[in-house]
Coordinates of C-alpha atoms in Angstrom, one line a residue:
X1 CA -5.8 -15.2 1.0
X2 CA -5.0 -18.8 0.0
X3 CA -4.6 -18.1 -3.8
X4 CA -2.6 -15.1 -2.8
X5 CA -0.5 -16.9 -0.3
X6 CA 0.2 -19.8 -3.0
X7 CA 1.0 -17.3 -5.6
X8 CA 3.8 -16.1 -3.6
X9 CA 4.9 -19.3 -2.9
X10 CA 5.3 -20.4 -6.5
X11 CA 7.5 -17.2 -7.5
X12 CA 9.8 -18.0 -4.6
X13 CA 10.0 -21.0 -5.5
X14 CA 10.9 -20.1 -9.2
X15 CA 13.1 -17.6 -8.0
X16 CA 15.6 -20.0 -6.0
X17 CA 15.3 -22.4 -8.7
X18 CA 16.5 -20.2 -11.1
X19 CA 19.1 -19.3 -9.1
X20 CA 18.2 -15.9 -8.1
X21 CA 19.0 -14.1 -5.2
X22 CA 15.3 -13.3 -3.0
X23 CA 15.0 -9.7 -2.5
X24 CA 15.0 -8.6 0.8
X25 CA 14.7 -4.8 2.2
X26 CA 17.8 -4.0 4.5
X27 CA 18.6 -0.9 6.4
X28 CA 21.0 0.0 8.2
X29 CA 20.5 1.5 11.4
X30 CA 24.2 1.2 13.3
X31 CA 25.1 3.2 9.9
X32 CA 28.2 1.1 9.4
X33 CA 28.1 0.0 5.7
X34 CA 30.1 1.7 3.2
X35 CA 28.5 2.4 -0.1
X36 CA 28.1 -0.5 -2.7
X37 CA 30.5 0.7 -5.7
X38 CA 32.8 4.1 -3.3
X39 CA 34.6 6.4 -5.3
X40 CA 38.6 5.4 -5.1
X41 CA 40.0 7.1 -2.0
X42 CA 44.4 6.9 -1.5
X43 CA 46.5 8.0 0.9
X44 CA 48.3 9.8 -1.2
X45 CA 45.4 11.9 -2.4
X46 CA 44.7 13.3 1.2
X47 CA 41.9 11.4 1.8
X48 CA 40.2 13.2 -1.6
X49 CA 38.3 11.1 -2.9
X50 CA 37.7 10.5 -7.0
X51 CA 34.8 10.5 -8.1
X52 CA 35.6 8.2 -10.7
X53 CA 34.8 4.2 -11.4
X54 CA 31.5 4.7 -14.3
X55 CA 30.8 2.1 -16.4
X56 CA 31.9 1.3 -20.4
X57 CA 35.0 0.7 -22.8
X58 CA 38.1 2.7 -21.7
X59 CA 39.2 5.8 -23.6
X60 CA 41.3 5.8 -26.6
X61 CA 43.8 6.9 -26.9
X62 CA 44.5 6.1 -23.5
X63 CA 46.4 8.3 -21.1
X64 CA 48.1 6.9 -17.9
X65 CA 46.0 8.9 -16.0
X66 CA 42.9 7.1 -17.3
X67 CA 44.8 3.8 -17.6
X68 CA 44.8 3.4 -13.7
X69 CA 41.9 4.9 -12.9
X70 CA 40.2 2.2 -14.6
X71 CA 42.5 -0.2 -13.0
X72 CA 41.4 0.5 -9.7
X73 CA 37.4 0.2 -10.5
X74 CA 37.7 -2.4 -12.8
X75 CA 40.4 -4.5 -11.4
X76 CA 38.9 -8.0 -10.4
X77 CA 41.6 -7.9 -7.0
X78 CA 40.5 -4.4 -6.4
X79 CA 36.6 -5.4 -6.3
X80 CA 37.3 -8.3 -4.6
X81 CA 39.2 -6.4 -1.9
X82 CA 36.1 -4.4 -1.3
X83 CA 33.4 -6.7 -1.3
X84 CA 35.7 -8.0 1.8
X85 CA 35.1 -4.9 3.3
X86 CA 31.5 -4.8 2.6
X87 CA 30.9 -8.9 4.2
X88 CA 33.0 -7.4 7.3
X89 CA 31.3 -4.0 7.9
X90 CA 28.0 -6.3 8.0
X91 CA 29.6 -8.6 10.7
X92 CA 30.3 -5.5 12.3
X93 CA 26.5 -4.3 12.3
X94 CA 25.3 -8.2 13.3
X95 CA 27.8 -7.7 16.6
X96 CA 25.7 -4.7 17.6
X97 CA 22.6 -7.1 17.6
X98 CA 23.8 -8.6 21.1
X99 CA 23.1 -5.3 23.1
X100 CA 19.1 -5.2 21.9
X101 CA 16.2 -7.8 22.7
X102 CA 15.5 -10.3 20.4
X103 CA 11.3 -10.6 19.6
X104 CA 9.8 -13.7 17.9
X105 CA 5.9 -14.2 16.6
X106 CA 4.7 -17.1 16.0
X107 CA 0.9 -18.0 14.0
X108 CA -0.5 -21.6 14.1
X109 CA -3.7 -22.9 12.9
X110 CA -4.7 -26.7 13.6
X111 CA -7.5 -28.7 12.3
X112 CA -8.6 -32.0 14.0
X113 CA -11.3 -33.9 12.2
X114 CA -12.6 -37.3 13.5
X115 CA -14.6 -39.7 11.7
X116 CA -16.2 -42.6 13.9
X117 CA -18.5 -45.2 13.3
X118 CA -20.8 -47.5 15.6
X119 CA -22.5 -50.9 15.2
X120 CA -26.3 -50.1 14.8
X121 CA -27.9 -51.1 18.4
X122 CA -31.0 -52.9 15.9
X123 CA -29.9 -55.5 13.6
X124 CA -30.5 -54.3 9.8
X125 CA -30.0 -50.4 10.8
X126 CA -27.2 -48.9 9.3
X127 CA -24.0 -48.2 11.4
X128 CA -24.0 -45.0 13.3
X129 CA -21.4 -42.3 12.0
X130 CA -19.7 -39.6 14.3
X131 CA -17.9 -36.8 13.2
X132 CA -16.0 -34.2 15.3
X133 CA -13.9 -31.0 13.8
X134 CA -12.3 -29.0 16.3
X135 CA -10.0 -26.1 14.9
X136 CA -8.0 -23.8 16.7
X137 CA -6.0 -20.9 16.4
X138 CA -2.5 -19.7 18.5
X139 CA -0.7 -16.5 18.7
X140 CA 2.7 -16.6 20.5
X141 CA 5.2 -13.7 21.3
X142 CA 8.8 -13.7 22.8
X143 CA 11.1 -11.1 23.8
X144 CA 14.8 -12.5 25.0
X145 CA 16.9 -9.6 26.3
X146 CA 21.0 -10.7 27.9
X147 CA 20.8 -8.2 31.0
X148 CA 24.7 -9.0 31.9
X149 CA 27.1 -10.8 30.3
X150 CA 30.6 -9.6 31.7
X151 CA 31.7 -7.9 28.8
X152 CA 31.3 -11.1 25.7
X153 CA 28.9 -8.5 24.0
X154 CA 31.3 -5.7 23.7
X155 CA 34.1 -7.6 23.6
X156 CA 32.2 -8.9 19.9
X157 CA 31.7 -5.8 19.0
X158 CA 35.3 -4.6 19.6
X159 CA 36.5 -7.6 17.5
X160 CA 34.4 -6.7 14.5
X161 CA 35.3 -3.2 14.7
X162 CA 38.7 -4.0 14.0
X163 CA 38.3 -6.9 11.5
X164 CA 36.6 -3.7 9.9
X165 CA 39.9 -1.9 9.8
X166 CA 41.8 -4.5 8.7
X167 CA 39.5 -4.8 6.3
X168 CA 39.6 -1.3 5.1
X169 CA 43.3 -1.3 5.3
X170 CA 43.5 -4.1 3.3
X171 CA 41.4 -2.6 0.9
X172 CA 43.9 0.4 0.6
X173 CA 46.8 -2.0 0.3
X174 CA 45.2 -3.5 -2.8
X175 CA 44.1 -0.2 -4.3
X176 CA 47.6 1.6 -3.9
X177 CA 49.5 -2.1 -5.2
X178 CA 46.8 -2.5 -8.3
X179 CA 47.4 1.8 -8.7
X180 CA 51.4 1.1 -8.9
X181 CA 51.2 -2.1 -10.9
X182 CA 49.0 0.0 -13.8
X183 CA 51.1 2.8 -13.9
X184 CA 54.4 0.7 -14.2
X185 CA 52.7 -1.5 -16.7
X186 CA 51.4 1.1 -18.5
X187 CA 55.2 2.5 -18.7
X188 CA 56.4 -0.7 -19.8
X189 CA 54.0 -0.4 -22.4
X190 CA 55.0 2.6 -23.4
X191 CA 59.0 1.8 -23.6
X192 CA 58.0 -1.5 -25.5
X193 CA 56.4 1.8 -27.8
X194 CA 59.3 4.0 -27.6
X195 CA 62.1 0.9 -28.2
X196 CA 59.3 -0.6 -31.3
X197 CA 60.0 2.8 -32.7
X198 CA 63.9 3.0 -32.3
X199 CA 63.6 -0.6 -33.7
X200 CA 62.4 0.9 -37.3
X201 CA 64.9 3.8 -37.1
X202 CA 67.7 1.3 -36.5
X203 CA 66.4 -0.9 -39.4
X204 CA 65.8 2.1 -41.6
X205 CA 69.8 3.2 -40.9
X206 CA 70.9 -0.6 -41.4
X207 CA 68.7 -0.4 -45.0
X208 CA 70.6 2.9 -45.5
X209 CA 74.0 1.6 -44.9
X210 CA 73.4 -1.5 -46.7
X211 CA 72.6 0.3 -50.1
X212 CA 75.0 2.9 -49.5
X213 CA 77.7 -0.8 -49.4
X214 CA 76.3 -1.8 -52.4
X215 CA 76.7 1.7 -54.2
X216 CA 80.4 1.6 -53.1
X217 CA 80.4 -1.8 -54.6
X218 CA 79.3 -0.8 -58.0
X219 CA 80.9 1.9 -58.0
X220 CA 84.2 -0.3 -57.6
X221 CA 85.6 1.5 -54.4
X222 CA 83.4 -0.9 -52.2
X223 CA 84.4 -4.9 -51.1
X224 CA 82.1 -7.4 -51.2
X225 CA 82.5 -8.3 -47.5
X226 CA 81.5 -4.7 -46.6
X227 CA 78.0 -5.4 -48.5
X228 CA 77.5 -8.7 -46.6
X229 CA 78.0 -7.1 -43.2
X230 CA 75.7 -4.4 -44.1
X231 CA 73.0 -7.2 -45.0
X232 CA 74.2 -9.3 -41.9
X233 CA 72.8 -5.8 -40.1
X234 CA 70.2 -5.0 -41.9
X235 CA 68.9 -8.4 -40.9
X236 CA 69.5 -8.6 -37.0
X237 CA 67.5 -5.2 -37.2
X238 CA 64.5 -6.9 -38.7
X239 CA 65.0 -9.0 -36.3
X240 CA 65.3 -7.0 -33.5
X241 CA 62.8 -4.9 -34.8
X242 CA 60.0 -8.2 -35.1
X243 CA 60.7 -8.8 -31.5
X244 CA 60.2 -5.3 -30.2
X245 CA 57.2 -5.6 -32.5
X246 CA 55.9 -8.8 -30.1
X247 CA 57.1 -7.6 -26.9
X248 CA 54.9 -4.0 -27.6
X249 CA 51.5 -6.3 -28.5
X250 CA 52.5 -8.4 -25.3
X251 CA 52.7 -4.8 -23.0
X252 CA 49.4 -3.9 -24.4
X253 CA 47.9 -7.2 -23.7
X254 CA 49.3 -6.9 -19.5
X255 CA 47.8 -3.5 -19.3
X256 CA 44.7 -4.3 -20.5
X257 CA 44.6 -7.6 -18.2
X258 CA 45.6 -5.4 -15.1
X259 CA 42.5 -3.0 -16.2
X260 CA 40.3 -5.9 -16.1
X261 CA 39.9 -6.1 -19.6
X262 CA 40.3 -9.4 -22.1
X263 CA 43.9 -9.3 -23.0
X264 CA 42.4 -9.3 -26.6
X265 CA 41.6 -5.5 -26.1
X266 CA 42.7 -3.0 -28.3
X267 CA 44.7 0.2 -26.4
X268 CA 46.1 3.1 -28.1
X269 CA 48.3 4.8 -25.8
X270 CA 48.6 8.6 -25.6
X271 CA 50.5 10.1 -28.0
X272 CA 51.8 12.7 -25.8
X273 CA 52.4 10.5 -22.9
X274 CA 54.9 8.6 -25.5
X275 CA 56.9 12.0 -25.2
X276 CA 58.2 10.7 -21.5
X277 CA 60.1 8.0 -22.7
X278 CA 61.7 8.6 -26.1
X279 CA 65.5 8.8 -26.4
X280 CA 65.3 12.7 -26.8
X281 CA 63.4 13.5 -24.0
X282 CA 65.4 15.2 -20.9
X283 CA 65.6 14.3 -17.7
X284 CA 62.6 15.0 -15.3
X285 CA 62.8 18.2 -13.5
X286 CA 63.2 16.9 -10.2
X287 CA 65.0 18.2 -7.3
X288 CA 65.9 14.6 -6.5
X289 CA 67.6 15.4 -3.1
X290 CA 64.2 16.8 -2.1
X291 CA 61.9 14.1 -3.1
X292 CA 64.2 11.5 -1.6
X293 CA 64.6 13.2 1.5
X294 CA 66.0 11.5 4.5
X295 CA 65.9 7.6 4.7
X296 CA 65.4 7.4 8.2
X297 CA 62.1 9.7 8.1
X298 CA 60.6 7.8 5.2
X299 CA 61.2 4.6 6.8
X300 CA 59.5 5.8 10.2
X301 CA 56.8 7.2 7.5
X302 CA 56.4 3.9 6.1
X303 CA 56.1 2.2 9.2
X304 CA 53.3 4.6 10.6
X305 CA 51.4 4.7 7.4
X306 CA 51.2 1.8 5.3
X307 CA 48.3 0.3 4.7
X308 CA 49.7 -3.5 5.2
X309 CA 50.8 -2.1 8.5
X310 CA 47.9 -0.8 9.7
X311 CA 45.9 -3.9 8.6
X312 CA 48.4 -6.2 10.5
X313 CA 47.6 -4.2 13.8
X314 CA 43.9 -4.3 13.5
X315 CA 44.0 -7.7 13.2
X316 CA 46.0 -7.8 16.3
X317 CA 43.7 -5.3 18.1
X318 CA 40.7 -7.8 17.1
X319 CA 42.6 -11.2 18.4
X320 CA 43.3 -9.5 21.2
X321 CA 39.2 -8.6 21.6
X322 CA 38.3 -12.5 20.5
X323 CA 41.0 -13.5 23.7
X324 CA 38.8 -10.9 26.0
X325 CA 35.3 -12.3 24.4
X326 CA 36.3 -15.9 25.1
X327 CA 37.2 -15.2 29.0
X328 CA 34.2 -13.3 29.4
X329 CA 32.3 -16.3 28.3
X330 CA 33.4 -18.2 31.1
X331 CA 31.6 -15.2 33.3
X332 CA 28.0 -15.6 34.7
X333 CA 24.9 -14.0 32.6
X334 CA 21.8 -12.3 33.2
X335 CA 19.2 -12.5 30.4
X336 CA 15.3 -12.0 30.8
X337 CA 12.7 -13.7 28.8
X338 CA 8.9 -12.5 28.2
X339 CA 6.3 -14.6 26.6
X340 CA 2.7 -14.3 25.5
X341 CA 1.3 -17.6 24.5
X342 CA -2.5 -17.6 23.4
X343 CA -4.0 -21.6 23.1
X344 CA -0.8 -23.1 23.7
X345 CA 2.8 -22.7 23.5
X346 CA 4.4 -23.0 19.8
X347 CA 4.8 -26.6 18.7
X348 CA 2.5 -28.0 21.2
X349 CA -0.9 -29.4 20.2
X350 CA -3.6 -26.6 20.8
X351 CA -6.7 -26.4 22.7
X352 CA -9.9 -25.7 20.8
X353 CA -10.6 -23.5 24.3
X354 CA -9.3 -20.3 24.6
X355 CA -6.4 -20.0 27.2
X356 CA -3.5 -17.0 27.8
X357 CA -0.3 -17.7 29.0
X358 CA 1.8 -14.6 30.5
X359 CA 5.1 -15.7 31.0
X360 CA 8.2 -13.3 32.4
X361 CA 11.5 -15.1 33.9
X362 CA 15.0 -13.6 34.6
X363 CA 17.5 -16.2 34.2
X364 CA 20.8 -16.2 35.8
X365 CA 23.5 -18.6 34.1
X366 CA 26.8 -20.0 35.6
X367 CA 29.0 -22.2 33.5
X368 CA 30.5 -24.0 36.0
X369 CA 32.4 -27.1 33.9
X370 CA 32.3 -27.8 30.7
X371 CA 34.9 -30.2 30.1
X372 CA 37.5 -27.9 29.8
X373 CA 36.6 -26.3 26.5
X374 CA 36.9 -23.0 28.1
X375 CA 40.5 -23.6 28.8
X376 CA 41.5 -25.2 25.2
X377 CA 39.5 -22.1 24.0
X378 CA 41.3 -19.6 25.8
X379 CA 45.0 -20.9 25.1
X380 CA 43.9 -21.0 21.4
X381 CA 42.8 -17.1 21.4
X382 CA 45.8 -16.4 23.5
X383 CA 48.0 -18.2 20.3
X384 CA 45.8 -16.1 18.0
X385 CA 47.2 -12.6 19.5
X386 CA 50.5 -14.2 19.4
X387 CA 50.8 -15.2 16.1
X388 CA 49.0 -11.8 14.9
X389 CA 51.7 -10.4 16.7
X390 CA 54.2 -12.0 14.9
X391 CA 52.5 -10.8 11.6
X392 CA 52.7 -7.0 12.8
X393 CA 56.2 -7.8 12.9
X394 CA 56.8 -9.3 9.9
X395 CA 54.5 -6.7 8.5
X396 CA 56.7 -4.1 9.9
X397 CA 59.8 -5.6 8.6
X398 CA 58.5 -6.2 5.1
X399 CA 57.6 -2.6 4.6
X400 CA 61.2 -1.4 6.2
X401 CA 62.9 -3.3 3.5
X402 CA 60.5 -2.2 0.5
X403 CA 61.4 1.1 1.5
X404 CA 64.7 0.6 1.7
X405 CA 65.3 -1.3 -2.0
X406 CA 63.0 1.1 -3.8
X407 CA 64.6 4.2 -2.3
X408 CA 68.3 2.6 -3.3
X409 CA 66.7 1.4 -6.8
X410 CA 65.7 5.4 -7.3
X411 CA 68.5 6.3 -6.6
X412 CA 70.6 3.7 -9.3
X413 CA 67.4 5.1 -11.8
X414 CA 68.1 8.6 -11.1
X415 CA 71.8 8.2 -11.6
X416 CA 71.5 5.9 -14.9
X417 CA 69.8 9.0 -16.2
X418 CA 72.2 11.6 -17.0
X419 CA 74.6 8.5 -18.2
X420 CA 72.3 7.1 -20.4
X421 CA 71.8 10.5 -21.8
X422 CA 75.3 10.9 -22.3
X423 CA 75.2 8.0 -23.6
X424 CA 72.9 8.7 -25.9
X425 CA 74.7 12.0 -27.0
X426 CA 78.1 10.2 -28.0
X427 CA 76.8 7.4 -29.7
X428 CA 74.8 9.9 -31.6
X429 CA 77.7 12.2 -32.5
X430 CA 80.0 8.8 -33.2
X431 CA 77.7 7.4 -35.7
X432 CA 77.0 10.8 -37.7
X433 CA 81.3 11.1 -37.6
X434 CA 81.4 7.3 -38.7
X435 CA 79.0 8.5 -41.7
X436 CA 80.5 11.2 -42.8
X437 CA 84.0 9.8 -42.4
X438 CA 82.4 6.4 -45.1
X439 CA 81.0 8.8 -47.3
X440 CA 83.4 10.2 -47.9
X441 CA 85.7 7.4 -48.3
X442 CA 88.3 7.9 -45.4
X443 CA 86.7 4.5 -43.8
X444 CA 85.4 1.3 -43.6
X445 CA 82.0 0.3 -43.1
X446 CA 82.6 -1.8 -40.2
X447 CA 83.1 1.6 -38.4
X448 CA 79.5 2.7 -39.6
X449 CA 77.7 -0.7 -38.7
X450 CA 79.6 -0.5 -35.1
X451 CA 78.7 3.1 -34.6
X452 CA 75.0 2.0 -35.5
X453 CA 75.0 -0.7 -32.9
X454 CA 76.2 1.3 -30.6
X455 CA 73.7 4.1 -31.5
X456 CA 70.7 1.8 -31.1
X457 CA 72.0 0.3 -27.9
X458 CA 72.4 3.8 -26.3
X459 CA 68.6 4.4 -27.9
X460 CA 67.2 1.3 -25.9
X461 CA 69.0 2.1 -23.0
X462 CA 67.8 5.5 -22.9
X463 CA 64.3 4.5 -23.2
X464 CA 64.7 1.7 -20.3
X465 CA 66.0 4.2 -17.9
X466 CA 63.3 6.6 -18.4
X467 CA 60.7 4.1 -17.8
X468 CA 62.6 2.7 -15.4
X469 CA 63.2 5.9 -13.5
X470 CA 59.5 6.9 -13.3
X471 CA 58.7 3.4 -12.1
X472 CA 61.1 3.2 -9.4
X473 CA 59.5 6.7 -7.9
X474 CA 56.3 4.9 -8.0
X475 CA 57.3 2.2 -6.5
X476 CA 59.1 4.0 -3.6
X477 CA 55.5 5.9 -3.4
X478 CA 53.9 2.6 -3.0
X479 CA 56.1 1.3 0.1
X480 CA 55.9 4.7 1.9
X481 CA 51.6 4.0 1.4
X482 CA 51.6 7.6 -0.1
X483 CA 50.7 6.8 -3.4
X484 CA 48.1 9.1 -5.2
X485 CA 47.1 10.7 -8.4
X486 CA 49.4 13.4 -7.5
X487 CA 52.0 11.0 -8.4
X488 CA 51.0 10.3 -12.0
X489 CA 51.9 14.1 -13.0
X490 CA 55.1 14.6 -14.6
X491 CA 57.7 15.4 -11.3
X492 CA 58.8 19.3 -10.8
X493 CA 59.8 21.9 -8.2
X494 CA 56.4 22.2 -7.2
X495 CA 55.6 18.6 -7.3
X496 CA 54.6 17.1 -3.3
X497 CA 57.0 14.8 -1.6
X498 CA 56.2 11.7 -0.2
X499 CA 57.0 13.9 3.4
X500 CA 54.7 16.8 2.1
X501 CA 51.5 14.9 1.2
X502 CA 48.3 16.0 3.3
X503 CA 47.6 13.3 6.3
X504 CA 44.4 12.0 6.0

C-alpha cells in the first residue's frame, strides 16, 4: 500500500509541476451544464441549431456561407463568450449544493514511540532502557445539513439562475455581432475584389486610349498634349489600380483575423459569390417595403428580443435575488450536525484505547450585531439593482437607436441602388459615344479621358453600394437580434422578414 500510495504521489506531483491540469471525474446531477463545444444556435434560425463548428483549414474557395460559419466556432470572442457561460452554469450547479447535507471522513493513524533510560540501581551495570510504542488508529464522520435559513439558499440559487441567462444572452449577443461582422467583412472583401477588378479594366481602357493618342500623333492628326494626358491617365490608373490591389490583400487579411485565423492566411473567395457585387449585377429582388416593414414594430421587436436586452434584465433579475439573499442573511438558521468519532475527534491526539463518540446537535443561530455589516451590505445590493437598472435602460435605449440608424442607413443603401445603376448606365453609354465620336475624329481626347473617369467612378460606386446595401440589411438584422443563416441567402419574394422569422 505504501509503494502504491507513494507512486501516486509522485505523478501528482509531476503532473502540477508540469503544469497540468489533475483529472478529476465530474457529473452533473442538477443537469445544468451545456455541452463543451454546442453547435451555433441564433435567433434568427428559430432556435435550429447548426450542426456545424469541426475542426481543420477553412474551405477554398471560400463562400460567405462558410466564411461565418467558421467565424462563429473559431472566433477567439465567440469561444470566449462561451466558456463564460460554461464557468456560470457551474456557479449555478454549486448554488444547488446549499439545499443537501454536507458529509466529511476523516482517517488518522498516530504512532507514539518512547525511548527511556534509567541509572543502573548497582554500580558497574549498565543503564536500564524503556521503550513504549503505542499506535492508534481514528475514523471520524460528519454530516452538516442547514434546516432553515429564511430563504439565503434559494435566494443563491435564484441569483445564479439568472447570471446563467445573462450569461447565455450574452453569449447570443457575441454570436449574432461576430455573425454580422464576418458577413460584412467578408463583403468588403469581396468589393475590394470587384473594385481590384474595375481597377484593371480602367487601366486597360487608359492603355487603350493612350496608344490610340499616340497613333493620332503619328499619324499627324493627333497633338502632343493629347498623348501626355492620356499617359497622365494611364498612370493614375496604375495607381489606382496598385491601391485597390493593397486594399483587396488588406480585406483578405480582416476576414481571415475575424475567422480566427493568422491574418497571413490565404482565402480564395467564391467565384460566384463575386457575382453579387460587380457593376453589372441588378439590384436584389427585394420587395423592400416588405422587409422594412413598419419602424414602430421593429423597434418594439428589438426591444423584446435582443440579446443585449435580455442579458441586461437578467442581470437585473439576479441583483435583485443577491438584495433578497443578503436580507435573508440577517434571518435566524436552523442547521443540524451528526458526528461519529471513533478514538478521538479529528486533530486531537488519540487514545491507544478504543472509544466511540455519537454526537447529534441542532443548532439554532441568531445574528444579532455584527457591527453593522448587514446594513452597509444591504445598501450596497440595493445600489446593485439600481445601477443594473440603469443598464436595462441604457440597454434599451442603445438597441432603439441601432435600430433606428440601420433601418434609415437601408433605406439611403436601397435608394443609392437604382442611382448608382443609372449611374452606371450613362457613364457607360457616354464613354462608348466619347469613343466613337475620337475615333472617328469629331473630338478631342480630353472628352475620352473624362468619359473614362467618369466610367470608372460610376463602376466603384456601383460596387460600394451593392456591398453596402447587403451590409446595411445585415446590420438592421443584427439590432432587431434576428440575425440567422437565413439571412446569408440572396434576398427574394420568398425570402423571411425580420417580422416573419420563427420565435424561439
Amino acid at each position: 500500500m505504501s509503494v502504491v500510495r507513494s507512486v501516486v504521489t509522485s505523478a501528482c506531483w509531476a503532473l502540477v509541476g508540469s503544469g497540468a491540469a489533475l483529472a478529476y471525474p465530474t457529473i452533473d446531477p442538477w443537469r445544468v451544464m451545456p455541452p463543451d463545444a454546442p453547435p451555433v444556435q441564433l435567433a434568427g434560425d428559430g432556435g435550429q441549431a447548426v450542426p456545424i463548428c469541426q475542426g481543420g483549414e477553412p474551405a477554398q474557395p471560400l463562400t460567405l456561407h462558410q466564411a461565418v460559419e467558421f467565424s462563429v466556432c473559431h472566433n477567439p470572442q465567440a469561444r470566449q463568450a462561451w466558456a463564460t457561460a460554461l464557468s456560470q452554469a457551474a456557479q449555478y450547479g454549486q448554488s444547488w449544493a446549499g439545499f443537501l447535507p454536507s458529509v466529511n471522513i476523516s482517517l488518522s493513524k498516530s504512532r507514539d514511540r518512547i525511548t527511556s533510560h534509567q541509572q543502573a540501581a548497582t554500580a558497574g551495570q549498565p543503564p536500564l532502557r524503556n521503550d513504549t510504542d503505542v499506535r492508534a488508529y481514528g475514523r471520524n464522520v460528519t454530516l452538516s445539513y442547514v434546516l432553515l435559513d429564511f430563504g439565503t439558499r434559494a435566494a443563491n440559487v435564484m441569483q445564479a439562475h439568472h447570471l446563467l441567462s445573462a450569461a447565455l444572452a450574452s453569449h447570443d449577443a457575441t454570436l449574432q455581432a461576430v455573425f454580422s461582422n464576418a458577413a460584412q467583412t467578408y463583403y468588403e472583401a469581396l468589393a475590394a475584389r470587384a473594385a481590384m477588378d474595375a481597377t484593371r479594366e480602367a487601366e486597360a481602357a487608359a492603355k487603350e486610349s493612350f496608344q490610340a493618342a499616340q497613333a493620332r500623333e503619328a499619324a499627324g492628326s493627333g497633338y502632343r498634349a493629347e498623348v501626355l494626358q492620356a499617359r497622365s491617365l494611364q498612370a493614375q490608373a496604375v495607381a489606382a489600380r496598385i491601391k485597390a490591389d493593397g486594399a483587396h490583400r488588406q480585406a483578405l487579411g480582416g476576414l481571415a483575423n475575424i475567422m480566427g485565423l493568422d491574418a497571413r492566411t490565404p482565402l480564395v473567395l467564391d467565384p460566384q459569390a463575386a457575382q453579387d457585387v460587380q457593376p453589372g449585377s441588378p439590384d436584389p429582388g427585394l420587395d423592400t417595403e416588405r422587409f422594412l416593414g413598419d419602424l414602430d414594430r421593429l423597434m418594439d421587436q428589438a426591444l423584446r428580443e435582443h440579446p443585449t436586452v435580455r442579458a441586461a434584465e437578467a442581470q437585473l433579475a439576479a441583483a435583485g435575488a443577491r438584495l433578497d439573499s443578503v436580507t435573508a442573511e440577517g434571518q435566524p438558521s436552523v442547521s443540524l450536525s451528526v458526528g461519529r468519532y471513533i478514538n478521538g475527534r479529528p486533530n486531537t491526539p488519540l487514545s491507544p484505547s478504543r472509544s466511540v463518540e455519537t454526537l447529534t446537535a441542532v443548532t439554532l443561530s441568531v445574528p444579532l450585531f455584527e457591527g453593522f455589516s448587514r446594513n452597509y451590505k444591504i445598501r450596497e445590493a440595493m445600489a446593485q439593482v439600481d445601477a443594473r437598472r440603469a443598464d436595462v435602460a441604457s440597454a434599451r435605449s442603445q438597441a432603439s437607436l441601432d435600430v433606428w440608424r440601420n433601418y434609415q442607413a437601408l433605406q439611403s443603401e436601397t435608394a443609392s441602388l437604382a442611382a448608382s445603376l443609372d449611374v452606371l448606365s450613362s457613364g457607360q453609354e457616354a464613354y462608348d459615344v466619347a469613343q466613337a465620336r475620337y475615333r472617328s475624329g469629331d473630338s478631342h481626347i480630353v472628352e475620352v479621358l473624362d468619359a473614362q473617369k467618369d466610367l470608372a467612378n460610376a463602376r466603384q460606386e456601383r460596387i460600394r453600394a451593392l456591398a453596402a446595401w447587403r451590409t446595411a440589411r445585415l446590420r438592421l438584422l443584427a439590432s432587431l437580434g434576428r440575425v440567422g443563416f437565413w439571412a446569408l441567402d440572396t434576398p427574394s419574394a420568398d425570402t423571411p422578414t425580420p417580422s416573419s422569422t420563427t420565435q424561439p
